[in-house]
Short mmCIF file of C-alpha atoms and ligand atoms in Angstrom, two decimals:
data_model
loop_
_atom_site.label_atom_id
_atom_site.label_comp_id
_atom_site.label_asym_id
_atom_site.label_seq_id
_atom_site.Cartn_x
_atom_site.Cartn_y
_atom_site.Cartn_z
CA MET Y 1 114.53 86.97 129.40
CA THR Y 2 114.97 89.06 126.09
CA PRO Y 3 118.45 90.99 126.41
CA ASN Y 4 118.44 94.71 126.53
CA PRO Y 5 120.56 95.70 123.74
CA ALA Y 6 121.43 99.02 125.56
CA GLN Y 7 122.68 96.86 128.67
CA ALA Y 8 124.33 94.41 126.30
CA GLY Y 9 126.32 97.08 125.12
CA GLU Y 10 124.86 96.72 121.58
CA ALA Y 11 124.81 99.70 119.38
CA ALA Y 12 121.38 100.87 118.17
CA PRO Y 13 120.47 99.74 114.44
CA ALA Y 14 121.75 102.35 111.97
CA ASP Y 15 118.36 103.28 111.05
CA ALA Y 16 117.35 104.46 114.31
CA HIS Y 17 119.45 107.50 113.94
CA ILE Y 18 117.62 108.61 110.93
CA ASP Y 19 115.88 112.23 111.57
CA HIS Y 20 113.60 113.12 108.62
CA ALA Y 21 113.93 116.83 109.57
CA ALA Y 22 117.69 116.69 109.40
CA SER Y 23 117.56 115.04 106.05
CA LEU Y 24 115.33 117.79 104.62
CA GLN Y 25 117.40 120.45 106.30
CA TYR Y 26 120.43 119.05 104.46
CA TRP Y 27 118.86 118.83 100.97
CA ASN Y 28 117.20 122.10 101.41
CA SER Y 29 120.78 123.50 101.60
CA VAL Y 30 121.85 121.98 98.22
CA PRO Y 31 121.20 124.16 95.25
CA ALA Y 32 118.28 122.85 93.00
CA ASN Y 33 120.12 122.38 89.85
CA THR Y 34 121.45 119.38 87.91
CA PRO Y 35 125.14 120.42 88.59
CA ALA Y 36 124.18 120.20 92.22
CA MET Y 37 122.65 116.89 91.64
CA LEU Y 38 125.78 115.61 90.08
CA ALA Y 39 127.66 117.13 92.87
CA MET Y 40 125.62 114.65 95.36
CA LEU Y 41 126.68 111.90 93.24
CA GLY Y 42 130.37 112.41 93.76
CA ASN Y 43 130.90 115.45 91.70
CA TYR Y 44 132.09 113.44 88.74
CA PRO Y 45 130.60 114.55 85.28
CA TRP Y 46 131.06 110.91 83.91
CA TYR Y 47 129.04 109.43 86.85
CA THR Y 48 125.84 109.99 85.46
CA ARG Y 49 126.38 108.94 82.04
CA ILE Y 50 127.55 105.49 83.10
CA ASP Y 51 124.87 105.58 85.87
CA LEU Y 52 122.17 106.24 83.34
CA ARG Y 53 123.49 104.11 80.58
CA GLY Y 54 123.73 100.99 83.04
CA SER Y 55 119.97 101.71 84.07
CA LYS Y 56 118.87 101.40 80.45
CA THR Y 57 120.69 98.00 79.67
CA PHE Y 58 119.38 96.44 83.07
CA LEU Y 59 115.77 97.48 82.38
CA SER Y 60 116.12 95.78 79.07
CA LYS Y 61 117.41 92.60 80.60
CA VAL Y 62 114.52 92.62 83.13
CA ARG Y 63 111.84 93.31 80.70
CA ARG Y 64 113.01 90.00 78.96
CA LEU Y 65 112.59 87.96 82.06
CA ILE Y 66 108.95 89.18 83.07
CA PRO Y 67 106.19 87.41 81.36
CA GLY Y 68 103.81 89.47 79.44
CA CYS Y 69 106.29 92.56 79.66
CA ALA Y 70 106.73 93.83 76.19
CA THR Y 71 110.40 93.73 75.45
CA GLU Y 72 110.30 96.72 72.69
CA GLY Y 73 108.70 100.09 72.68
CA LYS Y 74 107.87 102.31 75.85
CA LEU Y 75 106.32 101.28 79.12
CA SER Y 76 103.09 103.22 79.69
CA HIS Y 77 103.33 104.55 83.12
CA GLY Y 78 106.71 104.90 85.41
CA VAL Y 79 107.35 106.74 88.44
CA ASP Y 80 110.70 108.12 89.71
CA CYS Y 81 110.80 107.78 93.53
CA GLY Y 82 113.31 110.14 95.37
CA ALA Y 83 113.66 112.09 92.01
CA GLY Y 84 115.46 115.07 93.11
CA VAL Y 85 115.54 117.66 90.30
CA GLY Y 86 114.64 114.81 87.79
CA ARG Y 87 118.07 113.65 86.45
CA VAL Y 88 116.89 110.05 86.25
CA THR Y 89 113.74 111.06 84.73
CA GLU Y 90 115.22 113.22 82.27
CA GLY Y 91 118.32 111.06 81.20
CA PHE Y 92 116.77 107.67 81.27
CA LEU Y 93 112.91 107.22 82.44
CA SER Y 94 111.51 109.44 79.95
CA SER Y 95 112.90 107.59 77.14
CA VAL Y 96 111.42 104.19 78.40
CA CYS Y 97 108.00 105.31 79.77
CA ASP Y 98 105.23 107.52 78.04
CA THR Y 99 104.67 109.29 81.18
CA VAL Y 100 106.87 109.41 84.57
CA ASP Y 101 105.40 110.63 87.80
CA ALA Y 102 107.70 112.02 90.33
CA VAL Y 103 107.97 111.49 94.39
CA GLU Y 104 110.32 113.74 95.78
CA PRO Y 105 110.06 115.62 99.41
CA VAL Y 106 111.92 118.74 98.83
CA GLU Y 107 109.79 121.43 97.22
CA LYS Y 108 112.52 123.41 95.49
CA PHE Y 109 113.61 120.18 93.68
CA THR Y 110 110.08 119.40 92.67
CA GLN Y 111 109.58 122.98 91.42
CA VAL Y 112 112.37 122.25 89.03
CA ILE Y 113 110.56 119.17 87.54
CA ARG Y 114 107.28 121.22 87.42
CA ASP Y 115 109.14 123.81 85.38
CA SER Y 116 110.99 121.43 83.05
CA ALA Y 117 110.31 121.07 79.28
CA LEU Y 118 109.44 117.53 80.12
CA LYS Y 119 106.46 118.50 82.39
CA GLN Y 120 105.34 121.06 79.53
CA SER Y 121 105.44 118.22 77.12
CA GLY Y 122 103.34 115.74 79.27
CA ALA Y 123 106.28 113.40 79.52
CA VAL Y 124 106.26 114.15 83.13
CA GLY Y 125 102.81 113.51 84.75
CA ASP Y 126 101.94 113.99 88.38
CA ILE Y 127 104.52 115.47 90.91
CA TYR Y 128 104.18 114.54 94.50
CA THR Y 129 106.15 116.60 97.03
CA VAL Y 130 106.34 113.99 99.62
CA GLY Y 131 108.60 111.48 101.05
CA LEU Y 132 108.54 107.66 100.31
CA GLU Y 133 107.44 107.24 103.81
CA GLY Y 134 104.20 109.46 103.24
CA TRP Y 135 103.55 108.36 99.71
CA VAL Y 136 100.33 106.59 98.85
CA PRO Y 137 100.18 105.76 95.00
CA ASP Y 138 96.53 106.34 93.75
CA LYS Y 139 97.13 104.54 90.28
CA LYS Y 140 98.95 101.59 88.80
CA TYR Y 141 102.51 101.65 87.66
CA ASP Y 142 104.52 99.60 85.03
CA LEU Y 143 107.63 100.59 86.30
CA VAL Y 144 108.42 102.13 89.91
CA TRP Y 145 112.19 103.38 90.15
CA THR Y 146 113.76 104.23 93.26
CA GLN Y 147 117.24 105.47 93.26
CA PHE Y 148 119.74 106.85 95.79
CA CYS Y 149 117.02 107.84 98.26
CA VAL Y 150 115.94 104.77 100.42
CA GLY Y 151 118.62 105.65 102.94
CA HIS Y 152 116.46 108.41 104.15
CA VAL Y 153 113.71 106.14 105.54
CA THR Y 154 113.80 103.50 108.36
CA ASP Y 155 113.77 99.68 107.58
CA ALA Y 156 110.15 99.55 108.87
CA GLN Y 157 109.22 102.37 106.58
CA LEU Y 158 110.83 100.79 103.67
CA VAL Y 159 109.02 97.70 104.03
CA GLU Y 160 105.75 99.39 104.14
CA TYR Y 161 106.73 101.53 101.19
CA PHE Y 162 107.36 98.46 99.23
CA VAL Y 163 104.15 96.96 100.10
CA ARG Y 164 102.37 100.05 98.75
CA CYS Y 165 104.48 99.84 95.64
CA ARG Y 166 103.58 96.02 95.23
CA GLU Y 167 99.71 96.90 95.51
CA ALA Y 168 100.35 99.85 92.85
CA LEU Y 169 101.90 97.62 90.14
CA THR Y 170 100.18 96.69 87.02
CA GLU Y 171 100.15 92.86 85.92
CA SER Y 172 103.54 92.89 84.65
CA GLY Y 173 104.81 95.99 86.58
CA ILE Y 174 108.57 96.08 88.01
CA VAL Y 175 109.95 97.72 91.04
CA VAL Y 176 113.71 98.79 90.35
CA VAL Y 177 115.96 99.83 93.24
CA LYS Y 178 119.22 101.25 92.59
CA GLU Y 179 121.33 101.96 95.65
CA ASN Y 180 124.80 102.10 97.13
CA LEU Y 181 126.01 99.37 99.33
CA SER Y 182 127.54 99.29 102.75
CA THR Y 183 131.09 98.45 102.94
CA ASP Y 184 131.09 98.17 106.58
CA PRO Y 185 133.86 95.61 107.78
CA ASN Y 186 131.38 94.15 110.10
CA GLY Y 187 128.67 93.85 107.76
CA LEU Y 188 126.51 96.40 109.12
CA ASP Y 189 124.47 99.22 107.69
CA MET Y 190 126.29 102.62 107.67
CA PHE Y 191 124.82 105.82 109.06
CA ASP Y 192 125.70 109.03 107.60
CA GLU Y 193 125.22 112.11 109.87
CA GLU Y 194 125.58 114.60 106.93
CA ASP Y 195 122.65 113.96 105.23
CA SER Y 196 120.97 111.62 108.01
CA SER Y 197 120.91 108.61 106.02
CA VAL Y 198 121.64 104.96 106.02
CA THR Y 199 123.50 102.70 103.69
CA ARG Y 200 122.40 99.39 103.97
CA THR Y 201 123.87 95.72 103.20
CA ASP Y 202 122.92 93.64 100.50
CA GLU Y 203 121.65 91.00 103.09
CA LYS Y 204 119.48 93.91 104.85
CA PHE Y 205 117.97 94.92 101.37
CA ARG Y 206 116.95 91.20 100.40
CA GLU Y 207 115.31 90.78 104.02
CA ILE Y 208 113.23 94.31 103.54
CA PHE Y 209 112.09 92.92 100.10
CA ALA Y 210 111.24 89.54 101.34
CA LYS Y 211 109.24 91.17 104.04
CA ALA Y 212 107.28 93.25 101.63
CA GLY Y 213 106.51 90.26 99.56
CA PHE Y 214 108.69 90.89 96.68
CA GLY Y 215 110.99 88.40 95.04
CA VAL Y 216 114.30 89.55 93.26
CA VAL Y 217 114.09 88.80 89.54
CA LEU Y 218 117.55 90.26 88.55
CA SER Y 219 120.18 91.85 90.74
CA GLU Y 220 123.48 93.18 89.42
CA LEU Y 221 126.14 95.42 90.34
CA GLN Y 222 126.60 98.75 88.54
CA LEU Y 223 129.80 98.39 86.67
CA GLY Y 224 132.11 100.81 84.99
CA PHE Y 225 133.01 103.30 87.67
CA PRO Y 226 137.00 103.74 87.74
CA LYS Y 227 138.09 101.79 90.70
CA ASN Y 228 140.50 104.39 91.64
CA PHE Y 229 137.68 106.64 93.06
CA LYS Y 230 136.84 104.01 95.63
CA LEU Y 231 133.06 104.65 95.17
CA LEU Y 232 130.53 102.67 97.18
CA PRO Y 233 129.36 99.71 95.16
CA VAL Y 234 126.11 100.32 93.46
CA ARG Y 235 123.40 97.53 93.00
CA PHE Y 236 120.45 97.25 91.02
CA TYR Y 237 117.36 95.02 92.35
CA ALA Y 238 114.43 94.15 89.93
CA LEU Y 239 111.52 93.21 92.33
CA ARG Y 240 108.43 91.40 91.43
CA PRO Y 241 105.49 90.18 93.72
CA ARG Y 242 106.13 86.65 94.95
CA PRO Y 243 103.52 84.39 93.85
C1 LIG C 301 121.39 111.61 96.16
S1 LIG C 301 119.61 112.28 95.74
C2 LIG C 301 119.12 111.43 94.53
C3 LIG C 301 118.03 111.87 93.43
C4 LIG C 301 117.88 111.26 92.25
N1 LIG C 301 117.25 109.92 92.65
C5 LIG C 301 119.21 110.84 91.33
O1 LIG C 301 119.55 109.71 91.35
O2 LIG C 301 119.64 112.00 90.65
C6 LIG C 301 118.69 111.89 97.19
C7 LIG C 301 117.39 112.60 97.17
O3 LIG C 301 116.51 111.94 98.19
C8 LIG C 301 115.56 112.75 98.58
N2 LIG C 301 114.98 112.58 99.82
C9 LIG C 301 115.38 112.87 101.07
N3 LIG C 301 114.49 112.29 101.99
C10 LIG C 301 113.54 111.63 101.42
C11 LIG C 301 112.57 110.69 101.74
N4 LIG C 301 112.08 110.61 102.87
N5 LIG C 301 111.95 110.14 100.82
C12 LIG C 301 112.17 110.26 99.28
N6 LIG C 301 113.26 110.78 98.89
C13 LIG C 301 114.04 111.65 100.04
C14 LIG C 301 116.33 114.03 98.49
O4 LIG C 301 115.69 115.25 98.58
C15 LIG C 301 117.13 113.97 97.15
O5 LIG C 301 116.34 114.71 96.27
#
Protein backbone atom coordinates (compact mmCIF):
# COMPACT_ATOMS: atom_id res chain seq x y z
CA MET A 1 0.00 0.00 0.00
CA THR A 2 1.29 3.49 -0.80
CA PRO A 3 1.75 5.39 2.46
CA ASN A 4 -0.38 8.51 2.80
CA PRO A 5 2.10 11.34 3.64
CA ALA A 6 -0.49 13.07 5.84
CA GLN A 7 -1.07 9.89 7.88
CA ALA A 8 2.66 9.19 8.04
CA GLY A 9 3.07 12.67 9.56
CA GLU A 10 5.14 13.94 6.60
CA ALA A 11 4.87 17.61 5.75
CA ALA A 12 3.51 18.61 2.33
CA PRO A 13 6.28 19.52 -0.17
CA ALA A 14 7.27 23.18 0.00
CA ASP A 15 5.88 23.97 -3.45
CA ALA A 16 2.40 22.78 -2.40
CA HIS A 17 2.12 26.06 -0.44
CA ILE A 18 2.69 28.31 -3.45
CA ASP A 19 -0.27 30.62 -4.04
CA HIS A 20 0.04 32.66 -7.25
CA ALA A 21 -2.55 35.22 -6.12
CA ALA A 22 -0.59 35.82 -2.90
CA SER A 23 2.69 36.25 -4.86
CA LEU A 24 1.10 38.75 -7.18
CA GLN A 25 -0.43 40.63 -4.25
CA TYR A 26 3.01 40.80 -2.63
CA TRP A 27 4.77 42.04 -5.79
CA ASN A 28 2.01 44.53 -6.52
CA SER A 29 2.70 46.06 -3.11
CA VAL A 30 6.35 46.72 -4.08
CA PRO A 31 6.99 50.11 -5.76
CA ALA A 32 7.80 49.77 -9.45
CA ASN A 33 11.24 51.31 -9.63
CA THR A 34 14.82 50.13 -9.69
CA PRO A 35 15.64 51.09 -6.07
CA ALA A 36 12.64 48.99 -5.01
CA MET A 37 13.95 46.08 -7.11
CA LEU A 38 17.28 46.48 -5.36
CA ALA A 39 15.46 46.40 -2.05
CA MET A 40 14.09 42.99 -3.10
CA LEU A 41 17.64 41.85 -3.56
CA GLY A 42 18.62 42.61 0.00
CA ASN A 43 18.78 46.42 -0.15
CA TYR A 44 22.50 46.45 -0.81
CA PRO A 45 23.58 48.82 -3.61
CA TRP A 46 26.70 46.75 -4.31
CA TYR A 47 24.66 43.56 -4.73
CA THR A 48 23.44 44.33 -8.23
CA ARG A 49 26.92 45.34 -9.44
CA ILE A 50 28.43 42.05 -8.29
CA ASP A 51 25.43 40.13 -9.61
CA LEU A 52 25.51 41.66 -13.10
CA ARG A 53 29.29 41.40 -13.44
CA GLY A 54 29.14 37.74 -12.39
CA SER A 55 26.45 37.06 -14.99
CA LYS A 56 28.54 38.58 -17.77
CA THR A 57 31.58 36.46 -16.84
CA PHE A 58 29.50 33.28 -16.54
CA LEU A 59 27.85 33.75 -19.93
CA SER A 60 31.23 34.35 -21.62
CA LYS A 61 32.47 31.01 -20.24
CA VAL A 62 29.32 29.19 -21.32
CA ARG A 63 29.50 30.53 -24.87
CA ARG A 64 32.95 28.99 -25.23
CA LEU A 65 31.56 25.57 -24.26
CA ILE A 66 28.73 25.42 -26.81
CA PRO A 67 29.55 24.15 -30.29
CA GLY A 68 28.37 26.62 -32.91
CA CYS A 69 27.86 29.47 -30.44
CA ALA A 70 29.75 32.63 -31.39
CA THR A 71 32.14 33.51 -28.58
CA GLU A 72 32.37 37.18 -29.57
CA GLY A 73 29.76 39.82 -30.36
CA LYS A 74 26.11 39.98 -29.44
CA LEU A 75 23.66 37.11 -29.55
CA SER A 76 20.63 37.88 -31.66
CA HIS A 77 17.58 37.28 -29.46
CA GLY A 78 17.35 36.90 -25.69
CA VAL A 79 14.52 36.90 -23.18
CA ASP A 80 14.50 38.02 -19.55
CA CYS A 81 12.05 35.79 -17.65
CA GLY A 82 10.63 37.05 -14.36
CA ALA A 83 12.09 40.38 -15.46
CA GLY A 84 10.72 42.67 -12.76
CA VAL A 85 11.35 46.26 -13.91
CA GLY A 86 14.12 45.11 -16.25
CA ARG A 87 17.13 45.39 -13.93
CA VAL A 88 18.91 42.44 -15.59
CA THR A 89 17.96 43.53 -19.10
CA GLU A 90 19.23 47.05 -18.50
CA GLY A 91 22.41 46.12 -16.65
CA PHE A 92 23.47 43.04 -18.60
CA LEU A 93 21.26 41.34 -21.20
CA SER A 94 20.95 44.37 -23.49
CA SER A 95 24.75 44.45 -23.75
CA VAL A 96 24.95 40.80 -24.87
CA CYS A 97 21.83 40.50 -27.08
CA ASP A 98 20.60 42.63 -30.00
CA THR A 99 17.02 42.32 -28.74
CA VAL A 100 15.71 41.24 -25.35
CA ASP A 101 12.08 40.26 -24.76
CA ALA A 102 10.62 40.35 -21.25
CA VAL A 103 8.28 37.99 -19.39
CA GLU A 104 6.85 39.31 -16.12
CA PRO A 105 3.37 38.89 -14.58
CA VAL A 106 3.11 42.21 -12.73
CA GLU A 107 1.64 44.87 -15.03
CA LYS A 108 3.14 47.86 -13.23
CA PHE A 109 6.62 46.31 -13.67
CA THR A 110 6.15 45.58 -17.38
CA GLN A 111 4.89 49.17 -17.77
CA VAL A 112 8.28 50.41 -16.52
CA ILE A 113 10.00 48.27 -19.18
CA ARG A 114 7.53 49.49 -21.83
CA ASP A 115 8.35 53.13 -20.93
CA SER A 116 12.12 52.57 -20.85
CA ALA A 117 14.69 54.09 -23.18
CA LEU A 118 15.71 50.53 -24.13
CA LYS A 119 12.19 49.85 -25.41
CA GLN A 120 12.16 53.13 -27.36
CA SER A 121 15.53 52.26 -28.94
CA GLY A 122 14.40 48.76 -29.97
CA ALA A 123 16.85 46.96 -27.66
CA VAL A 124 13.81 45.62 -25.80
CA GLY A 125 11.46 43.69 -28.05
CA ASP A 126 8.20 42.02 -27.05
CA ILE A 127 6.96 42.32 -23.47
CA TYR A 128 4.69 39.60 -22.12
CA THR A 129 2.72 40.35 -18.96
CA VAL A 130 2.39 36.76 -17.79
CA GLY A 131 4.01 34.37 -15.31
CA LEU A 132 6.45 31.62 -16.28
CA GLU A 133 3.61 29.12 -15.90
CA GLY A 134 1.53 30.81 -18.60
CA TRP A 135 4.22 31.86 -21.06
CA VAL A 136 4.24 30.00 -24.37
CA PRO A 137 7.17 31.24 -26.50
CA ASP A 138 6.21 31.92 -30.11
CA LYS A 139 9.74 32.43 -31.47
CA LYS A 140 13.25 31.06 -31.09
CA TYR A 141 15.78 32.43 -28.60
CA ASP A 142 19.58 32.30 -28.37
CA LEU A 143 19.40 32.99 -24.65
CA VAL A 144 16.63 32.45 -22.11
CA TRP A 145 17.69 34.12 -18.84
CA THR A 146 15.62 33.20 -15.77
CA GLN A 147 16.71 34.85 -12.53
CA PHE A 148 15.30 35.16 -9.02
CA CYS A 149 11.73 34.19 -9.95
CA VAL A 150 11.37 30.39 -10.35
CA GLY A 151 10.40 30.10 -6.68
CA HIS A 152 6.99 31.43 -7.65
CA VAL A 153 6.03 28.32 -9.63
CA THR A 154 5.56 24.74 -8.52
CA ASP A 155 8.00 21.96 -9.44
CA ALA A 156 5.57 20.58 -12.05
CA GLN A 157 5.02 24.05 -13.57
CA LEU A 158 8.76 24.58 -13.66
CA VAL A 159 9.37 21.33 -15.56
CA GLU A 160 6.68 22.35 -18.09
CA TYR A 161 8.19 25.84 -18.40
CA PHE A 162 11.64 24.38 -19.14
CA VAL A 163 10.20 21.98 -21.71
CA ARG A 164 8.68 24.99 -23.52
CA CYS A 165 12.00 26.87 -23.24
CA ARG A 166 13.87 23.86 -24.66
CA GLU A 167 11.59 23.81 -27.69
CA ALA A 168 12.11 27.56 -28.16
CA LEU A 169 15.91 27.45 -28.40
CA THR A 170 17.89 28.15 -31.55
CA GLU A 171 20.45 25.52 -32.66
CA SER A 172 23.08 26.80 -30.21
CA GLY A 173 20.62 28.43 -27.79
CA ILE A 174 21.22 28.46 -24.02
CA VAL A 175 18.98 28.59 -20.98
CA VAL A 176 20.56 30.16 -17.90
CA VAL A 177 18.97 29.88 -14.47
CA LYS A 178 20.36 32.03 -11.65
CA GLU A 179 18.72 31.45 -8.30
CA ASN A 180 19.11 31.38 -4.54
CA LEU A 181 19.69 27.95 -3.02
CA SER A 182 18.07 26.45 0.05
CA THR A 183 20.20 26.28 3.19
CA ASP A 184 17.71 24.11 5.08
CA PRO A 185 19.69 21.89 7.49
CA ASN A 186 17.58 18.88 6.46
CA GLY A 187 18.23 19.44 2.77
CA LEU A 188 14.65 20.48 1.96
CA ASP A 189 13.22 23.26 -0.18
CA MET A 190 12.22 26.27 1.92
CA PHE A 191 8.84 28.04 1.67
CA ASP A 192 8.66 31.78 2.33
CA GLU A 193 5.21 33.03 3.26
CA GLU A 194 6.07 36.68 2.69
CA ASP A 195 6.06 36.43 -1.12
CA SER A 196 4.69 32.87 -1.35
CA SER A 197 7.82 31.41 -2.92
CA VAL A 198 10.03 28.37 -2.61
CA THR A 199 13.83 28.31 -2.43
CA ARG A 200 15.05 25.00 -3.85
CA THR A 201 18.02 22.80 -3.18
CA ASP A 202 20.70 22.17 -5.80
CA GLU A 203 19.50 18.53 -6.00
CA LYS A 204 15.91 19.62 -6.70
CA PHE A 205 17.04 21.98 -9.47
CA ARG A 206 19.04 19.24 -11.17
CA GLU A 207 16.11 16.82 -10.90
CA ILE A 208 13.81 19.39 -12.54
CA PHE A 209 16.29 20.14 -15.36
CA ALA A 210 16.70 16.41 -16.09
CA LYS A 211 12.91 15.91 -16.19
CA ALA A 212 12.66 18.73 -18.73
CA GLY A 213 15.27 17.08 -20.96
CA PHE A 214 18.14 19.43 -20.15
CA GLY A 215 21.75 18.70 -19.32
CA VAL A 216 23.81 21.14 -17.22
CA VAL A 217 26.69 22.48 -19.33
CA LEU A 218 28.17 24.61 -16.56
CA SER A 219 27.16 25.45 -13.02
CA GLU A 220 28.90 27.83 -10.64
CA LEU A 221 28.20 29.72 -7.46
CA GLN A 222 28.03 33.50 -7.77
CA LEU A 223 31.08 34.61 -5.82
CA GLY A 224 31.95 38.00 -4.41
CA PHE A 225 29.14 38.68 -1.94
CA PRO A 226 30.62 39.63 1.43
CA LYS A 227 30.30 36.67 3.82
CA ASN A 228 29.23 38.74 6.82
CA PHE A 229 25.86 39.51 5.19
CA LYS A 230 24.92 35.81 5.39
CA LEU A 231 23.04 35.94 2.08
CA LEU A 232 21.66 32.76 0.56
CA PRO A 233 24.07 31.12 -1.88
CA VAL A 234 23.30 32.03 -5.49
CA ARG A 235 23.97 29.46 -8.21
CA PHE A 236 24.08 29.67 -12.02
CA TYR A 237 23.06 26.77 -14.23
CA ALA A 238 23.63 26.83 -18.00
CA LEU A 239 21.34 24.32 -19.71
CA ARG A 240 21.32 22.70 -23.13
CA PRO A 241 18.96 20.08 -24.51
CA ARG A 242 20.27 16.57 -23.85
CA PRO A 243 21.09 14.75 -27.09
C1 LIG B 1 13.19 39.21 -6.88
S1 LIG B 1 12.29 39.84 -8.27
C2 LIG B 1 13.53 39.57 -9.51
C3 LIG B 1 13.35 40.41 -10.73
C4 LIG B 1 14.49 40.28 -11.74
N1 LIG B 1 14.65 38.93 -12.24
C5 LIG B 1 15.80 40.74 -11.11
O1 LIG B 1 16.66 39.89 -10.85
O2 LIG B 1 15.94 41.96 -10.89
C6 LIG B 1 11.09 38.53 -8.57
C7 LIG B 1 10.20 38.78 -9.76
O3 LIG B 1 9.43 37.59 -10.01
C8 LIG B 1 8.17 38.02 -10.47
N2 LIG B 1 7.20 36.92 -10.40
C9 LIG B 1 6.24 36.66 -9.48
N3 LIG B 1 5.53 35.59 -9.82
C10 LIG B 1 6.05 35.13 -10.99
C11 LIG B 1 5.72 34.07 -11.88
N4 LIG B 1 4.72 33.23 -11.62
N5 LIG B 1 6.45 33.92 -13.00
C12 LIG B 1 7.47 34.77 -13.27
N6 LIG B 1 7.83 35.80 -12.48
C13 LIG B 1 7.12 35.98 -11.35
C14 LIG B 1 7.86 39.20 -9.56
O4 LIG B 1 6.80 39.97 -10.04
C15 LIG B 1 9.19 39.90 -9.54
O5 LIG B 1 9.28 40.81 -10.60
